Structures are given as C-alpha cells and as structure tokens.
C-alpha cells in the first residue's frame, strides 16, 4: 500500500492521488461558487448523507472559478475511505489502528521562520482600503438557501489565553462582510472555551484559519475529548501520523500561529461581546448543509472573527467540502474509531477486533464493534465494550455489536447479523436521557418524551452477537478453498 509520493501538503496529496485510477479529476469548465460547484460534486463524489442520487467518486478540482481568476477550488479530497487510506499509506481497514498509534506517538508542532513558510508567499492586509474577503476568496455557497459563502475545511487554531496551550478544530465559518466571518460553535468546544476566557478578560482572541493542508492534519484535527482533552494540541497527532512535526509560522498581522504549508491562511481575532445573526445577509433561516444530511438552522449571536490579513501560496488552491458528504464520515469517524479502539484495548485487551464508524452514521453517531468471544467468560463483555465506546466518544448514539465472522465494513453483512443473530426484545439496550449532539434533529423533546432538552438522546446498543453457548448453531456455510485464477486468469478475490 505504500506510495512513492510522500505527502507533506495539499499539493503532494494531489500528486499522490494521481498515481491511482479514478481518485482525482480536474475540470476547466467555468463554475459558479454560488451553489453550482456543490451541485456538481453532489453527483460526482459526495456520498455520505447527501440526498440521493449521489455516489462515491474522485476528488474534483475546478480550474476555472467564475469571478476568481487567481484561485482553483478542490472539493472531496477525503470523501472516500479508500482515498484516505491511500493518502495515509495503509489499508482502509487499518485506519482506526493507524490513528490510535498516532495518538500514542504524537509529536508536537514546531515553529519555522516567516520566509520559509509557503503560506505567506502572497500577503493581503485588511488595513488596505480595497481589502474585501468576498472578492478575494472563492468560498462556496453550498445550496441556494444557505446563509452565505462558507469555509468548510479551515483548520482553526488558537491558544488558551491563560495557559498558552493550543487547539485546532474545523468549524463552520460564514463570510459576513468584507472583513468579518461568523464562527459557529457547538457548546463546549475547546476553541469556544478559549474565546470565552478572552472575552471575560475583555480581550479579543487571536486566531488563524489554515485552508488546504496535509490531510493528516485535517483528520487529526477532528479528535475530541477524552482522547484529546482541553489543552491538547491535536496538531501533535498529525505529527505522529507522519513521523514529523507539523510546521507552524507566526501570523503577519495577529499574535497567532498558522500552518506553514497551507494554501491559504486567514488571520483574525474573535471579537469579545459581539455576535451576528448567521443569515443576516440572506434571511433564509438556514446555515449550510450539515453532516447529518439536513441544512442547519441559522443561529443568532454567533461569534465573529474580525479578519486582519489573508495570506496564500502562489497559484493557490481553496479546499472545500460538502458538510453532508462522506468527507465528514472520514474526518470524524476515523478518529472516533481510534478513540474507541484506544479505550477498549486498555480495558478489554484483545476482545474488540476492529471498529467501523460507517457512512450513514455520519462518523459521529454510529459505530460497529467487531468482537471475538474467546470463552464463556467473554459473554457479556460485548456490552461492556459498547459502554466503553460511549465513554470514548460522547456524541455516539448507536452501537452495533457483531462477531468475528461478520465483515464490519460491509453494512449488508452487519444487517445480516442483525437479521439472524438479534432479537429485539432481549438484544436492544437503551440508555435514555444522555447528552449527545444538537445537529441530529431527532434529539429533541418534540420527538420523544424521554428527551428533556435539544441535543439529548437515547443511546442504544444493538447486540447482534451470538450468545457464546449457542455458537455451534451459527456457523456460516463453509465453501471449498479454490484458486479462481485457474478459471478466470488475473482474478483477485
Ligand atoms: Mn481539542
């Protein structure tokens, strides 16, 4: 699986993909970033929770973006698990283990000088009278009813104003004016805690948004507590993944650090005691397509980044994604797999064989755990493993448990286990009233009498494993081992 092109930034990631059939496409047809660009990619490769028809397909580079002659736009870099595996240099079944190891071998980022940072080859200061974010960067508006243009793949990076510890996270960022971007936080996010600390001290929080980086950074940035608690710089996981520290550079206009090899960096400050209505420019009531497959509602009093500068590489690429695409499954789901594997391996060594956070589960809401009951004493441990999974990732809603002879990456096989190894009344375990995640619209008091507040849910375990003492009744039909290539030359199973 190892590839000959080492991946160190977005450009080398694209070169890596060009080695394979069907992973990367370019188009020279001029595209409108307002709704049209995402409309195209919905058909080409979005997948995920996007309304059908959609499919898994190549990453797509738009070489000609109407109104923005200096920029190209790339969409869908991580919207296939196979492609992520190729970019990280392992088999797609091994990604959760690779990420878990990267947490164990984390390497802290390092600072490089400004003149060695490609992201600062071109500098636009917001103090210049003709500075206008809306004319400078081709942020796509994903559907005609969205609140505005969004940066969807920005690595937001800032420091805790009290401790100096850093955090990196991807957030929904809407262009609101010539030098303003709204930044929506789900309550409790680490960067929001930094912002609140700064605000309580009456100060702005310097922040950078790095767009178009090594995909190892994009996936590493999506770890959440308890794997990466408050104060844990997730850039260290990307360092562990590549065996080399991520390089940072000081901003040109703010006291904050950015990712040196990024295509584009937005520098700014989160303004204290100032928020905007997210859809103030459109009044649609909508934000943008979110990962559960619905368009999020526009929020009020959303914090604002006052932009101080935009820097970029020469011939820059703006990277974007569709929030509901499989890109989200991979970004959120692979770290979730790693977090669950980390927790179960510590508590129940050798019992959980693998974990998969599949596409319809958005990466956050569903996990399939494959276990192996080795003796009568392992009966019931599968349910303990499910409880550990909930502890490893608080936003997880459903856990499916399957045996070692079920392919957890093939949801048809998982559904087969649910059909023949599951009885609803004895194999469904409810844990109601637990705080989960606000973007699942069913997690609402109007939906269920057991839900006391929006974002609370009933966590559920579907135990599709065979009771240990009945295993002999559940052996799958055994076919003869054969060499198919004798019959069909070149055949690979
Ligand atoms: Mn964090």
Tab-separated table of C-alpha atoms in Angstrom, residues 4-489:
chain	number	residue	atom	x	y	z
A	4	UNK	CA	6.112	6.675	-3.856
A	5	UNK	CA	4.976	10.281	-3.413
A	6	UNK	CA	5.428	11.387	0.226
A	7	UNK	CA	2.526	13.572	1.355
A	8	UNK	CA	3.551	16.762	3.170
A	9	UNK	CA	0.943	19.269	1.993
A	10	UNK	CA	-2.125	19.530	-0.233
A	11	UNK	CA	-0.136	19.623	-3.485
A	12	UNK	CA	1.795	16.455	-2.698
A	13	UNK	CA	-1.500	14.830	-1.627
A	14	UNK	CA	-2.878	15.555	-5.104
A	15	UNK	CA	0.307	14.158	-6.712
A	16	UNK	CA	-0.093	11.030	-4.567
A	17	UNK	CA	-3.667	10.542	-5.815
A	18	UNK	CA	-2.639	10.941	-9.456
A	19	UNK	CA	-0.812	7.596	-9.132
A	20	UNK	CA	-4.163	5.816	-8.870
A	21	UNK	CA	-7.039	5.303	-11.286
A	22	UNK	CA	-10.205	7.251	-10.504
A	23	UNK	CA	-9.108	9.200	-7.401
A	24	UNK	CA	-8.666	12.693	-8.870
A	25	UNK	CA	-10.258	14.701	-11.679
A	26	UNK	CA	-9.889	18.261	-12.998
A	27	UNK	CA	-12.365	20.329	-14.981
A	28	UNK	CA	-11.694	23.524	-16.957
A	29	UNK	CA	-15.387	24.358	-17.328
A	30	UNK	CA	-16.006	27.681	-15.521
A	31	UNK	CA	-18.053	27.106	-12.364
A	32	UNK	CA	-20.038	29.467	-10.162
A	33	UNK	CA	-19.005	29.009	-6.499
A	34	UNK	CA	-22.527	30.011	-5.530
A	35	UNK	CA	-24.461	26.705	-5.336
A	36	UNK	CA	-23.256	25.361	-8.705
A	37	UNK	CA	-19.922	23.931	-7.532
A	38	UNK	CA	-21.509	21.811	-4.781
A	39	UNK	CA	-24.377	20.949	-7.109
A	40	UNK	CA	-21.852	19.347	-9.448
A	41	UNK	CA	-19.979	17.453	-6.753
A	42	UNK	CA	-23.178	16.075	-5.242
A	43	UNK	CA	-23.402	13.869	-8.356
A	44	UNK	CA	-19.655	13.223	-8.790
A	45	UNK	CA	-18.472	12.053	-5.379
A	46	UNK	CA	-20.163	13.456	-2.271
A	47	UNK	CA	-21.779	10.266	-0.918
A	48	UNK	CA	-22.441	10.297	2.818
A	49	UNK	CA	-25.825	11.563	3.969
A	50	UNK	CA	-26.363	13.664	0.817
A	51	UNK	CA	-29.815	13.210	-0.769
A	52	UNK	CA	-29.799	10.533	-3.457
A	53	UNK	CA	-28.678	10.314	-6.221
A	54	UNK	CA	-25.093	10.682	-5.097
A	55	UNK	CA	-22.117	8.331	-5.090
A	56	UNK	CA	-18.528	7.763	-4.055
A	57	UNK	CA	-16.239	9.265	-6.684
A	58	UNK	CA	-12.997	11.150	-7.284
A	59	UNK	CA	-11.844	14.389	-5.693
A	60	UNK	CA	-12.603	17.194	-8.168
A	61	UNK	CA	-10.512	20.275	-8.962
A	62	UNK	CA	-12.297	23.234	-10.534
A	63	UNK	CA	-9.583	25.023	-12.513
A	64	UNK	CA	-11.821	27.944	-13.528
A	65	UNK	CA	-13.939	29.635	-10.843
A	66	UNK	CA	-16.144	32.476	-12.068
A	67	UNK	CA	-15.077	35.815	-10.571
A	68	UNK	CA	-11.857	34.444	-9.047
A	69	UNK	CA	-9.188	34.124	-11.756
A	70	UNK	CA	-6.369	33.619	-9.233
A	71	UNK	CA	-7.850	30.614	-7.394
A	72	UNK	CA	-8.678	26.992	-8.074
A	73	UNK	CA	-11.146	25.136	-5.824
A	74	UNK	CA	-10.707	21.496	-4.749
A	75	UNK	CA	-13.615	19.528	-3.311
A	76	UNK	CA	-13.951	15.988	-1.955
A	77	UNK	CA	-10.314	15.188	-1.152
A	78	UNK	CA	-11.329	12.876	1.718
A	79	UNK	CA	-14.785	11.774	0.565
A	80	UNK	CA	-13.791	8.123	0.118
A	81	UNK	CA	-12.299	5.838	2.757
A	82	UNK	CA	-10.137	4.178	0.114
A	83	UNK	CA	-8.698	7.562	-0.864
A	84	UNK	CA	-7.983	8.473	2.766
A	85	UNK	CA	-6.192	5.137	3.156
A	86	UNK	CA	-4.058	5.899	0.103
A	87	UNK	CA	-3.216	9.380	1.408
A	88	UNK	CA	-2.175	7.940	4.780
A	89	UNK	CA	-0.409	4.880	3.339
A	90	UNK	CA	-2.356	1.997	4.953
A	91	UNK	CA	-5.181	-0.415	4.084
A	92	UNK	CA	-8.609	1.113	4.649
A	93	UNK	CA	-9.436	-1.446	7.364
A	94	UNK	CA	-6.349	-0.320	9.320
A	95	UNK	CA	-7.108	3.405	9.530
A	96	UNK	CA	-8.545	3.326	13.069
A	97	UNK	CA	-5.442	1.486	14.329
A	98	UNK	CA	-3.119	3.913	12.498
A	99	UNK	CA	-4.801	6.915	14.111
A	100	UNK	CA	-4.725	5.257	17.544
A	101	UNK	CA	-0.955	4.682	17.167
A	102	UNK	CA	-0.519	8.297	16.060
A	103	UNK	CA	-2.074	9.482	19.330
A	104	UNK	CA	0.365	7.236	21.206
A	105	UNK	CA	3.319	8.601	19.184
A	106	UNK	CA	2.239	12.260	18.990
A	107	UNK	CA	4.898	14.817	18.002
A	108	UNK	CA	4.404	18.480	18.980
A	109	UNK	CA	4.438	21.067	16.164
A	110	UNK	CA	7.458	23.330	15.605
A	111	UNK	CA	7.827	26.979	14.579
A	112	UNK	CA	9.593	27.957	11.340
A	113	UNK	CA	10.634	31.387	10.097
A	114	UNK	CA	8.250	33.513	8.044
A	115	UNK	CA	10.444	33.468	4.936
A	116	UNK	CA	10.350	29.659	4.849
A	117	UNK	CA	6.528	29.481	5.076
A	118	UNK	CA	4.895	28.955	1.666
A	119	UNK	CA	1.531	30.134	3.048
A	120	UNK	CA	2.913	33.687	3.228
A	121	UNK	CA	4.168	33.974	-0.365
A	122	UNK	CA	1.363	36.488	-1.060
A	123	UNK	CA	0.038	38.829	1.672
A	124	UNK	CA	-3.206	40.861	1.702
A	125	UNK	CA	-3.606	43.110	4.750
A	126	UNK	CA	-7.151	44.002	5.800
A	127	UNK	CA	-5.938	47.538	6.597
A	128	UNK	CA	-5.654	48.130	2.839
A	129	UNK	CA	-8.681	50.176	1.632
A	130	UNK	CA	-9.569	47.756	-1.181
A	131	UNK	CA	-9.463	44.614	1.004
A	132	UNK	CA	-12.631	42.550	0.593
A	133	UNK	CA	-12.772	38.923	1.661
A	134	UNK	CA	-15.777	38.346	-0.587
A	135	UNK	CA	-13.797	39.316	-3.694
A	136	UNK	CA	-10.546	37.708	-2.587
A	137	UNK	CA	-11.511	34.109	-1.685
A	138	UNK	CA	-13.976	31.904	-3.629
A	139	UNK	CA	-15.737	30.415	-0.590
A	140	UNK	CA	-18.589	28.309	-1.977
A	141	UNK	CA	-22.225	28.829	-1.044
A	142	UNK	CA	-23.280	25.186	-0.910
A	143	UNK	CA	-27.004	25.425	-1.675
A	144	UNK	CA	-29.165	28.298	-2.957
A	145	UNK	CA	-30.780	28.709	0.501
A	146	UNK	CA	-27.550	28.863	2.552
A	147	UNK	CA	-26.764	31.820	4.833
A	148	UNK	CA	-23.794	32.734	2.629
A	149	UNK	CA	-20.367	31.575	1.475
A	150	UNK	CA	-18.734	29.136	3.911
A	151	UNK	CA	-15.205	27.971	4.589
A	152	UNK	CA	-15.796	24.314	5.418
A	153	UNK	CA	-12.225	22.955	5.597
A	154	UNK	CA	-10.462	25.612	7.663
A	155	UNK	CA	-8.120	24.464	10.430
A	156	UNK	CA	-8.982	26.983	13.166
A	157	UNK	CA	-6.007	27.325	15.526
A	158	UNK	CA	-5.692	29.440	18.660
A	159	UNK	CA	-4.084	29.479	22.095
A	160	UNK	CA	-5.666	29.352	25.538
A	161	UNK	CA	-5.228	32.964	26.800
A	162	UNK	CA	-4.408	31.673	30.309
A	163	UNK	CA	-2.206	28.625	29.688
A	164	UNK	CA	-0.874	29.201	26.152
A	165	UNK	CA	-1.943	25.668	25.189
A	166	UNK	CA	-3.228	25.332	21.609
A	167	UNK	CA	-6.235	23.705	19.970
A	168	UNK	CA	-7.096	23.013	16.337
A	169	UNK	CA	-10.633	22.275	15.130
A	170	UNK	CA	-12.757	22.566	11.985
A	171	UNK	CA	-15.782	24.880	12.398
A	172	UNK	CA	-18.489	26.289	10.186
A	173	UNK	CA	-17.271	29.721	9.037
A	174	UNK	CA	-19.603	32.042	7.113
A	175	UNK	CA	-18.375	35.133	5.277
A	176	UNK	CA	-20.463	38.008	6.678
A	177	UNK	CA	-18.801	41.089	5.191
A	178	UNK	CA	-15.592	42.458	3.735
A	179	UNK	CA	-13.595	41.591	6.869
A	180	UNK	CA	-15.985	39.563	9.036
A	181	UNK	CA	-16.553	35.825	9.358
A	182	UNK	CA	-19.031	34.215	11.755
A	183	UNK	CA	-17.793	31.133	13.614
A	184	UNK	CA	-20.410	28.715	14.958
A	185	UNK	CA	-19.511	26.615	17.997
A	186	UNK	CA	-21.385	23.599	19.307
A	187	UNK	CA	-21.415	24.317	23.091
A	188	UNK	CA	-18.303	23.147	24.931
A	189	UNK	CA	-15.846	23.163	22.033
A	190	UNK	CA	-12.298	23.902	23.113
A	191	UNK	CA	-11.765	26.981	20.943
A	192	UNK	CA	-15.007	28.422	22.309
A	193	UNK	CA	-13.693	27.909	25.847
A	194	UNK	CA	-10.571	29.892	24.852
A	195	UNK	CA	-12.788	32.576	23.302
A	196	UNK	CA	-14.911	32.846	26.459
A	197	UNK	CA	-11.792	33.156	28.656
A	198	UNK	CA	-10.518	36.007	26.456
A	199	UNK	CA	-13.932	37.661	26.445
A	200	UNK	CA	-14.172	37.519	30.254
A	201	UNK	CA	-10.835	39.354	30.325
A	202	UNK	CA	-12.295	41.879	27.861
A	203	UNK	CA	-9.880	40.844	25.132
A	204	UNK	CA	-10.116	39.545	21.559
A	205	UNK	CA	-8.796	36.021	20.841
A	206	UNK	CA	-6.210	35.924	18.026
A	207	UNK	CA	-6.920	33.023	15.654
A	208	UNK	CA	-5.776	31.656	12.306
A	209	UNK	CA	-7.701	29.608	9.756
A	210	UNK	CA	-5.394	27.445	7.620
A	211	UNK	CA	-7.020	26.003	4.494
A	212	UNK	CA	-5.552	23.375	2.150
A	213	UNK	CA	-3.107	21.319	4.249
A	214	UNK	CA	-1.739	17.775	4.577
A	215	UNK	CA	-4.836	15.556	5.050
A	216	UNK	CA	-3.146	14.026	8.120
A	217	UNK	CA	-3.747	17.397	9.822
A	218	UNK	CA	-7.388	17.515	8.715
A	219	UNK	CA	-8.151	14.109	10.234
A	220	UNK	CA	-6.012	14.629	13.351
A	221	UNK	CA	-7.849	17.915	13.999
A	222	UNK	CA	-11.134	16.022	14.391
A	223	UNK	CA	-10.217	14.197	17.616
A	224	UNK	CA	-12.344	15.175	20.588
A	225	UNK	CA	-12.240	14.561	24.341
A	226	UNK	CA	-11.496	12.416	26.216
A	227	UNK	CA	-8.825	11.308	23.694
A	228	UNK	CA	-7.741	14.925	23.285
A	229	UNK	CA	-8.783	16.862	26.429
A	230	UNK	CA	-8.830	20.645	26.757
A	231	UNK	CA	-5.292	21.908	26.223
A	232	UNK	CA	-4.260	19.046	23.917
A	233	UNK	CA	-2.872	20.362	20.610
A	234	UNK	CA	-4.305	17.945	18.007
A	235	UNK	CA	-1.594	19.004	15.527
A	236	UNK	CA	0.662	16.652	17.503
A	237	UNK	CA	-1.399	13.709	16.203
A	238	UNK	CA	-0.665	14.706	12.601
A	239	UNK	CA	2.994	14.865	13.651
A	240	UNK	CA	2.721	11.316	14.996
A	241	UNK	CA	0.976	10.165	11.823
A	242	UNK	CA	3.730	11.451	9.544
A	243	UNK	CA	6.603	10.874	11.988
A	244	UNK	CA	7.470	14.561	11.530
A	245	UNK	CA	6.356	17.690	13.380
A	246	UNK	CA	3.809	19.982	11.717
A	247	UNK	CA	5.488	23.279	10.845
A	248	UNK	CA	3.891	26.484	12.117
A	249	UNK	CA	4.587	30.116	11.325
A	250	UNK	CA	3.764	33.335	13.181
A	251	UNK	CA	0.981	35.363	11.608
A	252	UNK	CA	1.850	38.570	9.749
A	253	UNK	CA	-0.978	40.572	11.370
A	254	UNK	CA	-2.008	38.751	14.564
A	255	UNK	CA	-0.244	37.121	17.502
A	256	UNK	CA	-1.175	33.577	16.489
A	257	UNK	CA	0.402	30.704	14.598
A	258	UNK	CA	-0.677	29.223	11.267
A	259	UNK	CA	0.171	26.030	9.382
A	260	UNK	CA	3.207	26.964	7.290
A	261	UNK	CA	2.470	24.818	4.242
A	262	UNK	CA	-1.229	25.780	3.991
A	263	UNK	CA	-2.581	27.025	0.672
A	264	UNK	CA	-4.454	29.905	2.332
A	265	UNK	CA	-4.390	31.425	5.824
A	266	UNK	CA	-6.979	33.805	7.235
A	267	UNK	CA	-5.664	35.737	10.232
A	268	UNK	CA	-8.032	37.498	12.603
A	269	UNK	CA	-9.417	37.993	16.080
A	270	UNK	CA	-12.578	36.676	17.702
A	271	UNK	CA	-14.202	39.877	18.911
A	272	UNK	CA	-15.400	39.958	22.554
A	273	UNK	CA	-19.087	40.607	23.266
A	274	UNK	CA	-20.089	40.710	19.615
A	275	UNK	CA	-22.225	38.270	17.674
A	276	UNK	CA	-24.259	38.310	14.462
A	277	UNK	CA	-27.311	36.570	13.095
A	278	UNK	CA	-25.735	33.900	10.873
A	279	UNK	CA	-28.111	34.556	7.949
A	280	UNK	CA	-28.111	38.357	8.327
A	281	UNK	CA	-27.299	38.764	4.610
A	282	UNK	CA	-29.878	36.318	3.230
A	283	UNK	CA	-32.637	35.963	5.819
A	284	UNK	CA	-33.235	32.359	4.763
A	285	UNK	CA	-33.226	30.956	8.299
A	286	UNK	CA	-30.744	28.330	7.079
A	287	UNK	CA	-26.995	27.944	7.615
A	288	UNK	CA	-25.400	25.273	5.365
A	289	UNK	CA	-25.719	21.518	4.722
A	290	UNK	CA	-24.534	19.828	7.893
A	291	UNK	CA	-23.221	16.286	8.301
A	292	UNK	CA	-26.500	14.645	9.407
A	293	UNK	CA	-27.850	15.393	5.913
A	294	UNK	CA	-30.020	18.388	6.806
A	295	UNK	CA	-29.325	22.073	6.396
A	296	UNK	CA	-28.527	23.510	9.809
A	297	UNK	CA	-30.622	26.389	11.052
A	298	UNK	CA	-29.044	29.836	11.093
A	299	UNK	CA	-28.011	30.691	14.655
A	300	UNK	CA	-28.266	34.046	16.388
A	301	UNK	CA	-25.485	35.854	18.233
A	302	UNK	CA	-22.766	33.800	16.502
A	303	UNK	CA	-19.203	34.879	17.422
A	304	UNK	CA	-17.328	36.896	14.785
A	305	UNK	CA	-13.737	36.820	13.529
A	306	UNK	CA	-12.553	40.289	12.515
A	307	UNK	CA	-10.114	39.491	9.694
A	308	UNK	CA	-6.719	41.221	9.801
A	309	UNK	CA	-4.980	39.560	6.861
A	310	UNK	CA	-5.217	36.825	4.247
A	311	UNK	CA	-2.015	35.160	3.107
A	312	UNK	CA	-1.636	32.451	0.465
A	313	UNK	CA	0.714	30.496	-1.725
A	314	UNK	CA	1.291	31.451	-5.324
A	315	UNK	CA	-1.313	29.757	-7.593
A	316	UNK	CA	-3.430	28.975	-4.535
A	317	UNK	CA	-5.994	26.201	-4.114
A	318	UNK	CA	-9.029	26.751	-1.905
A	319	UNK	CA	-10.088	23.398	-0.444
A	320	UNK	CA	-13.745	22.833	0.411
A	321	UNK	CA	-16.178	20.030	1.225
A	322	UNK	CA	-19.890	19.377	1.360
A	323	UNK	CA	-20.822	19.114	5.031
A	324	UNK	CA	-23.092	16.126	4.449
A	325	UNK	CA	-20.611	14.238	2.241
A	326	UNK	CA	-18.555	11.190	3.141
A	327	UNK	CA	-15.692	13.590	3.778
A	328	UNK	CA	-17.303	14.165	7.183
A	329	UNK	CA	-17.630	10.423	7.835
A	330	UNK	CA	-13.902	10.042	7.339
A	331	UNK	CA	-12.850	13.217	9.153
A	332	UNK	CA	-14.933	12.488	12.251
A	333	UNK	CA	-15.314	8.727	12.046
A	334	UNK	CA	-11.709	7.570	11.779
A	335	UNK	CA	-10.687	9.474	14.959
A	336	UNK	CA	-13.801	8.033	16.636
A	337	UNK	CA	-12.703	4.517	15.626
A	338	UNK	CA	-9.257	5.259	17.051
A	339	UNK	CA	-10.706	6.623	20.301
A	340	UNK	CA	-12.918	3.552	20.779
A	341	UNK	CA	-10.043	1.171	19.982
A	342	UNK	CA	-7.844	3.039	22.459
A	343	UNK	CA	-10.441	2.725	25.228
A	344	UNK	CA	-11.460	-0.920	24.587
A	345	UNK	CA	-7.886	-2.112	24.150
A	346	UNK	CA	-6.941	-0.689	27.556
A	347	UNK	CA	-9.991	-2.143	29.305
A	348	UNK	CA	-10.542	-5.433	27.418
A	349	UNK	CA	-7.265	-6.357	25.675
A	350	UNK	CA	-7.743	-8.489	22.554
A	351	UNK	CA	-11.541	-8.582	22.764
A	352	UNK	CA	-12.527	-5.878	20.240
A	353	UNK	CA	-11.033	-6.820	16.866
A	354	UNK	CA	-11.958	-3.670	14.940
A	355	UNK	CA	-14.310	-0.676	14.900
A	356	UNK	CA	-16.056	0.990	11.973
A	357	UNK	CA	-17.928	4.296	12.001
A	358	UNK	CA	-19.889	3.925	8.763
A	359	UNK	CA	-21.091	6.471	6.266
A	360	UNK	CA	-24.821	6.587	7.144
A	361	UNK	CA	-23.830	7.148	10.768
A	362	UNK	CA	-22.011	10.383	9.751
A	363	UNK	CA	-18.808	9.298	11.515
A	364	UNK	CA	-20.156	10.535	14.855
A	365	UNK	CA	-23.462	8.802	15.585
A	366	UNK	CA	-22.946	5.091	14.759
A	367	UNK	CA	-20.153	2.625	15.488
A	368	UNK	CA	-19.969	-1.065	14.606
A	369	UNK	CA	-17.762	-3.053	17.003
A	370	UNK	CA	-16.453	-6.429	15.905
A	371	UNK	CA	-15.689	-8.659	18.897
A	372	UNK	CA	-14.443	-12.179	19.489
A	373	UNK	CA	-15.886	-14.138	22.417
A	374	UNK	CA	-12.987	-16.449	23.258
A	375	UNK	CA	-14.595	-18.303	26.186
A	376	UNK	CA	-17.842	-18.424	28.164
A	377	UNK	CA	-16.287	-15.759	30.364
A	378	UNK	CA	-16.379	-13.277	27.433
A	379	UNK	CA	-20.183	-13.457	27.243
A	380	UNK	CA	-21.488	-10.015	28.214
A	381	UNK	CA	-18.162	-8.301	27.587
A	382	UNK	CA	-19.525	-7.174	24.207
A	383	UNK	CA	-21.984	-4.957	26.064
A	384	UNK	CA	-19.204	-3.655	28.301
A	385	UNK	CA	-17.293	-2.818	25.080
A	386	UNK	CA	-20.337	-0.849	23.861
A	387	UNK	CA	-20.436	1.123	27.130
A	388	UNK	CA	-16.724	1.858	26.720
A	389	UNK	CA	-17.415	3.099	23.182
A	390	UNK	CA	-19.980	5.568	24.524
A	391	UNK	CA	-17.414	6.722	27.067
A	392	UNK	CA	-14.758	7.095	24.357
A	393	UNK	CA	-16.886	9.448	22.278
A	394	UNK	CA	-19.756	11.366	23.850
A	395	UNK	CA	-21.644	12.113	20.619
A	396	UNK	CA	-22.054	8.419	19.720
A	397	UNK	CA	-25.723	7.387	19.558
A	398	UNK	CA	-25.937	3.780	18.267
A	399	UNK	CA	-23.521	0.884	18.761
A	400	UNK	CA	-23.893	-2.314	16.729
A	401	UNK	CA	-22.077	-5.377	18.057
A	402	UNK	CA	-21.077	-8.157	15.657
A	403	UNK	CA	-18.973	-11.332	15.848
A	404	UNK	CA	-15.581	-12.016	14.292
A	405	UNK	CA	-17.070	-13.716	11.200
A	406	UNK	CA	-19.033	-10.590	10.189
A	407	UNK	CA	-17.430	-8.002	7.888
A	408	UNK	CA	-17.973	-4.776	9.817
A	409	UNK	CA	-17.049	-2.685	6.748
A	410	UNK	CA	-19.873	-4.301	4.735
A	411	UNK	CA	-23.150	-2.916	6.101
A	412	UNK	CA	-25.078	-5.644	4.269
A	413	UNK	CA	-23.210	-8.193	6.363
A	414	UNK	CA	-23.929	-6.172	9.518
A	415	UNK	CA	-27.625	-6.117	8.556
A	416	UNK	CA	-27.439	-9.888	8.052
A	417	UNK	CA	-26.116	-10.259	11.611
A	418	UNK	CA	-28.976	-8.082	12.816
A	419	UNK	CA	-31.393	-10.339	10.928
A	420	UNK	CA	-30.187	-13.746	12.144
A	421	UNK	CA	-28.355	-13.009	15.418
A	422	UNK	CA	-30.570	-10.429	17.080
A	423	UNK	CA	-33.920	-10.483	18.879
A	424	UNK	CA	-35.277	-7.007	19.511
A	425	UNK	CA	-36.681	-7.560	22.994
A	426	UNK	CA	-33.544	-9.058	24.544
A	427	UNK	CA	-30.744	-7.585	22.413
A	428	UNK	CA	-31.617	-3.879	22.444
A	429	UNK	CA	-30.248	-1.888	25.370
A	430	UNK	CA	-31.476	1.661	25.904
A	431	UNK	CA	-29.554	4.328	27.797
A	432	UNK	CA	-32.029	7.223	27.664
A	433	UNK	CA	-31.570	10.861	28.527
A	434	UNK	CA	-27.894	11.252	27.691
A	435	UNK	CA	-26.409	14.483	26.281
A	436	UNK	CA	-25.235	13.741	22.717
A	437	UNK	CA	-25.206	16.212	19.808
A	438	UNK	CA	-27.536	19.032	18.698
A	439	UNK	CA	-27.336	18.542	14.918
A	440	UNK	CA	-29.369	15.295	14.890
A	441	UNK	CA	-32.924	16.651	14.552
A	442	UNK	CA	-34.446	13.642	16.354
A	443	UNK	CA	-32.590	14.572	19.537
A	444	UNK	CA	-35.386	16.902	20.605
A	445	UNK	CA	-38.146	16.954	23.266
A	446	UNK	CA	-40.760	17.195	20.487
A	447	UNK	CA	-39.572	13.816	19.200
A	448	UNK	CA	-39.591	11.800	22.416
A	449	UNK	CA	-40.973	12.191	25.959
A	450	UNK	CA	-37.666	10.914	27.429
A	451	UNK	CA	-35.710	13.835	25.954
A	452	UNK	CA	-35.544	16.814	28.311
A	453	UNK	CA	-33.565	19.183	26.097
A	454	UNK	CA	-32.457	19.537	22.495
A	455	UNK	CA	-29.246	17.563	21.949
A	456	UNK	CA	-30.164	14.857	24.478
A	457	UNK	CA	-30.698	11.350	23.105
A	458	UNK	CA	-31.371	7.708	23.882
A	459	UNK	CA	-28.097	5.895	23.322
A	460	UNK	CA	-28.828	2.395	22.059
A	461	UNK	CA	-26.860	-0.858	21.847
A	462	UNK	CA	-27.867	-3.400	19.199
A	463	UNK	CA	-26.252	-6.641	20.306
A	464	UNK	CA	-26.059	-8.740	17.107
A	465	UNK	CA	-23.589	-11.252	18.544
A	466	UNK	CA	-24.376	-14.914	19.079
A	467	UNK	CA	-24.642	-15.983	22.752
A	468	UNK	CA	-21.420	-17.886	23.442
A	469	UNK	CA	-23.137	-21.135	24.378
A	470	UNK	CA	-25.115	-21.157	21.085
A	471	UNK	CA	-22.133	-20.526	18.781
A	472	UNK	CA	-22.253	-24.045	17.304
A	473	UNK	CA	-25.678	-23.222	15.792
A	474	UNK	CA	-24.364	-20.187	13.931
A	475	UNK	CA	-21.573	-21.384	11.679
A	476	UNK	CA	-21.684	-19.789	8.234
A	477	UNK	CA	-21.723	-22.170	5.263
A	478	UNK	CA	-18.171	-23.295	4.515
A	479	UNK	CA	-17.081	-23.221	0.868
A	480	UNK	CA	-14.127	-25.076	-0.544
A	481	UNK	CA	-10.886	-23.057	-0.817
A	482	UNK	CA	-10.002	-22.787	-4.513
A	483	UNK	CA	-7.655	-20.975	-6.891
A	484	UNK	CA	-10.096	-18.957	-9.018
A	485	UNK	CA	-7.324	-17.659	-11.317
A	486	UNK	CA	-7.177	-21.146	-12.910
A	487	UNK	CA	-10.694	-20.445	-14.229
A	488	UNK	CA	-10.549	-16.674	-14.652
A	489	UNK	CA	-6.947	-15.517	-15.360
